[in-house]
């Protein structure tokens, strides 16, 4: 796409765009992403955004942006944003409600889960043309023998496990079983949510260990 200078003095200057006319990804009528970048509105110089609509237990798949930072802002509903800090190796997990935001540094691996129906949030970038590397592409395109060589996993078994990933996912889950199994994440159950470092909002309910139960009884 051209990055040529836009003449702000031109009588033909356009400052308006309808984001509904720029779908980035459409899973169904309730789960989709629209975008506004310099491709849609060339006057943009250093900003752009994605407009996300999702229902409960759907996820913007793990990904990173190699050329831009990101600010996630919730307008309606509740989401969980998980970010891997590449320096400390910590998994930072934030639970956001209406009018709350979280900042994601450039190049950091992250994903977003909707925890309520009719969720709406905006992801704002400090680049006019954000670039994205999706986890589904990394998993399906990397030769499975590379994973076997690097991590001692069985290439054939891994190929079978990853075989449902045929295209870039962007918004999942891609199957009913995955959606049913997601209810324990995001602070609404035990299991995968335990051990996560929660940073915003009330922490998820956690099962008491034996010492805590005895102390409570005293």
C-alpha positions as MATLAB code, in Angstrom:
seq = 'XXXXXXXXXXXXXXXXXXXXXXXXXXXXXXXXXXXXXXXXXXXXXXXXXXXXXXXXXXXXXXXXXXXXXXXXXXXXXXXXXXXXXXXXXXXXXXXXXXXXXXXXXXXXXXXXXXXXXXXXXXXXXXXXXXXXXXXXXXXXXXXXXXXXXXXXXXXXXXXXXXXXXXXXXXXXXXXXXXXXXXXXXXXXXXXXXXXXXXXXXXXXXXXXXXXXXXXXXX';
ca = [
       0.000    0.000    0.000;
       1.245    3.488   -0.791;
       2.474    5.629    2.091;
       2.575    8.800    0.041;
       1.891   12.145    1.670;
      -1.771   13.182    1.848;
      -2.348   16.821    0.948;
      -4.391   18.292    3.807;
      -5.088   21.426    1.740;
      -6.744   19.507   -1.099;
     -10.448   20.200   -1.744;
     -10.785   16.433   -2.242;
      -9.453   15.632    1.242;
     -11.455   12.891    2.962;
     -11.489   12.586    6.772;
     -14.370   10.095    7.111;
     -14.732    6.331    6.897;
     -17.439    3.838    7.917;
     -15.641    1.003    9.718;
     -18.523   -1.369    8.959;
     -17.300   -1.301    5.358;
     -13.898   -2.770    6.257;
     -14.242   -6.294    7.630;
     -10.956   -7.869    8.714;
     -12.442  -11.236    9.721;
     -15.997  -12.591    9.956;
     -16.663  -15.832   11.834;
     -20.399  -15.252   12.213;
     -22.864  -12.422   12.855;
     -21.754  -12.103   16.496;
     -18.016  -12.712   16.161;
     -16.116  -10.496   13.773;
     -13.397   -7.869   13.443;
     -13.522   -4.638   11.454;
     -10.505   -2.447   10.841;
      -9.553    1.125   10.116;
      -6.024    1.529    8.748;
      -4.351    3.765    6.178;
      -5.585    1.332    3.562;
      -9.154    2.450    4.267;
      -8.409    6.052    5.250;
      -5.102    7.224    3.701;
      -5.016   10.402    5.799;
      -4.055    8.266    8.821;
      -0.377    8.760    9.611;
       0.427    7.107   12.926;
      -2.686    5.372   14.199;
      -5.209    2.659   13.315;
      -7.557    0.303   15.116;
      -9.480   -2.960   15.031;
     -13.159   -3.033   16.066;
     -13.952   -6.372   17.759;
     -17.327   -7.961   18.478;
     -17.351  -11.343   20.252;
     -19.519  -13.645   22.332;
     -18.598  -15.582   25.473;
     -15.696  -18.068   25.244;
     -14.577  -16.855   21.835;
     -10.941  -15.846   21.514;
      -8.721  -13.671   19.386;
      -6.062  -16.299   18.883;
      -2.496  -15.923   20.217;
      -0.522  -13.506   18.061;
       1.936  -10.612   18.066;
       2.405   -7.338   16.191;
       5.990   -6.827   14.944;
       5.587   -3.133   14.083;
       3.222   -1.582   16.610;
       2.140   -1.339   20.233;
      -1.498   -1.962   21.119;
      -4.030   -0.466   23.504;
      -7.073   -2.640   24.214;
     -10.150   -0.682   25.355;
     -13.438   -2.325   26.373;
     -16.634   -0.476   25.492;
     -19.056   -3.217   26.536;
     -18.748   -6.575   28.257;
     -15.837   -8.360   29.867;
     -12.629   -9.799   28.429;
      -9.440  -11.464   29.606;
      -6.201  -10.297   28.008;
      -3.137  -12.496   28.513;
       0.340  -11.220   27.636;
       3.676  -13.028   27.760;
       6.469  -10.782   29.011;
       9.473  -11.962   26.948;
      11.959  -10.515   29.427;
      10.647  -11.935   32.730;
       8.864  -14.963   31.162;
       5.766  -14.025   33.196;
       2.268  -14.579   31.881;
       0.383  -11.385   32.745;
      -3.393  -11.792   32.716;
      -5.803   -8.851   32.967;
      -9.572   -9.048   33.341;
     -11.216   -5.941   31.891;
     -14.751   -4.574   32.062;
     -16.423   -1.520   30.524;
     -14.124    1.485   30.101;
     -10.980   -0.341   31.206;
      -7.848   -0.636   29.086;
      -4.572   -2.526   28.917;
      -1.368   -1.722   27.006;
       0.537   -4.350   25.003;
       4.152   -3.553   24.013;
       5.308   -4.110   20.461;
       6.097   -7.709   19.591;
       4.687   -9.288   22.778;
       2.747  -12.560   22.411;
      -0.874  -12.152   23.576;
      -4.481  -13.286   23.191;
      -7.936  -12.010   24.157;
     -10.906  -14.047   25.454;
     -14.488  -12.784   25.661;
     -16.054  -13.610   29.040;
     -19.523  -12.222   28.351;
     -22.062  -12.160   25.567;
     -22.187   -9.190   23.186;
     -18.636   -8.118   24.042;
     -17.252   -5.088   22.211;
     -13.699   -3.763   22.418;
     -11.308   -1.703   20.324;
      -7.600   -2.325   19.823;
      -5.733    0.878   18.995;
      -2.318    0.801   17.275;
       0.400    3.437   16.936;
       1.075    2.518   13.296;
      -1.063    3.309   10.267;
      -0.721   -0.257    8.927;
      -0.412   -2.783   11.772;
       1.229   -6.117   10.998;
       0.117   -9.324   12.722;
       1.670  -12.779   13.054;
      -0.986  -15.317   14.082;
      -0.235  -18.422   16.130;
      -2.295  -20.627   13.807;
       0.030  -19.747   10.924;
       3.128  -20.499   13.005;
       1.732  -23.890   14.041;
       0.422  -25.055   10.667;
       3.244  -23.777    8.423;
       6.282  -24.716   10.531;
       7.383  -28.260    9.529;
       6.471  -30.630   12.350;
       9.966  -32.148   12.115;
      11.318  -28.801   13.318;
       9.317  -29.127   16.536;
      10.543  -32.699   16.919;
      14.157  -31.624   16.507;
      13.803  -28.640   18.827;
      11.578  -30.092   21.565;
      11.749  -33.916   21.226;
       8.041  -34.177   20.415;
       6.775  -36.784   17.978;
       6.334  -35.108   14.589;
       3.633  -37.543   13.447;
       1.584  -37.182   16.626;
       1.937  -33.399   16.539;
       0.811  -33.310   12.914;
      -2.314  -35.235   13.909;
      -3.034  -32.952   16.883;
      -2.632  -29.810   14.767;
      -4.441  -31.168   11.684;
      -7.703  -29.239   12.427;
      -5.786  -25.980   11.887;
      -6.235  -25.592    8.142;
      -6.344  -21.800    7.867;
      -5.548  -18.653    9.816;
      -7.981  -18.830   12.756;
      -8.033  -15.190   14.042;
     -11.251  -15.750   16.033;
     -11.816  -19.153   17.646;
     -12.893  -21.563   18.845;
     -13.124  -23.394   15.563;
     -15.020  -26.336   17.068;
     -17.801  -26.946   19.603;
     -15.666  -29.054   21.968;
     -13.103  -26.300   22.327;
     -15.813  -23.760   23.136;
     -17.361  -26.021   25.776;
     -13.998  -26.551   27.419;
     -13.178  -22.864   27.615;
     -15.629  -22.057   30.405;
     -13.038  -22.827   33.074;
     -10.750  -20.074   31.817;
     -11.061  -16.406   32.563;
     -11.774  -16.767   36.257;
     -15.070  -18.645   36.154;
     -13.749  -21.984   37.290;
     -10.705  -23.804   38.554;
      -8.041  -25.677   36.625;
      -6.325  -23.669   33.906;
      -7.027  -20.363   35.664;
      -5.047  -21.372   38.751;
      -1.554  -19.950   38.995;
      -2.348  -17.069   36.665;
      -1.231  -13.652   37.862;
      -4.415  -11.553   37.876;
      -3.820   -7.804   37.647;
      -7.202   -6.077   37.289;
     -10.577   -6.690   38.877;
     -11.422   -9.307   41.474;
      -9.352  -12.494   41.302;
     -11.127  -15.652   40.113;
     -12.493  -18.048   42.736;
      -9.810  -20.473   43.875;
     -10.131  -23.784   45.706;
      -8.777  -23.632   49.266;
      -5.899  -25.935   50.073;
      -5.944  -28.109   53.219;
      -4.096  -25.612   55.445;
      -6.406  -22.743   54.438;
      -9.487  -24.833   55.194;
      -8.149  -25.765   58.645;
      -7.304  -22.125   59.384;
     -10.791  -21.052   58.303;
     -12.374  -23.650   60.600;
     -10.370  -22.319   63.574;
];
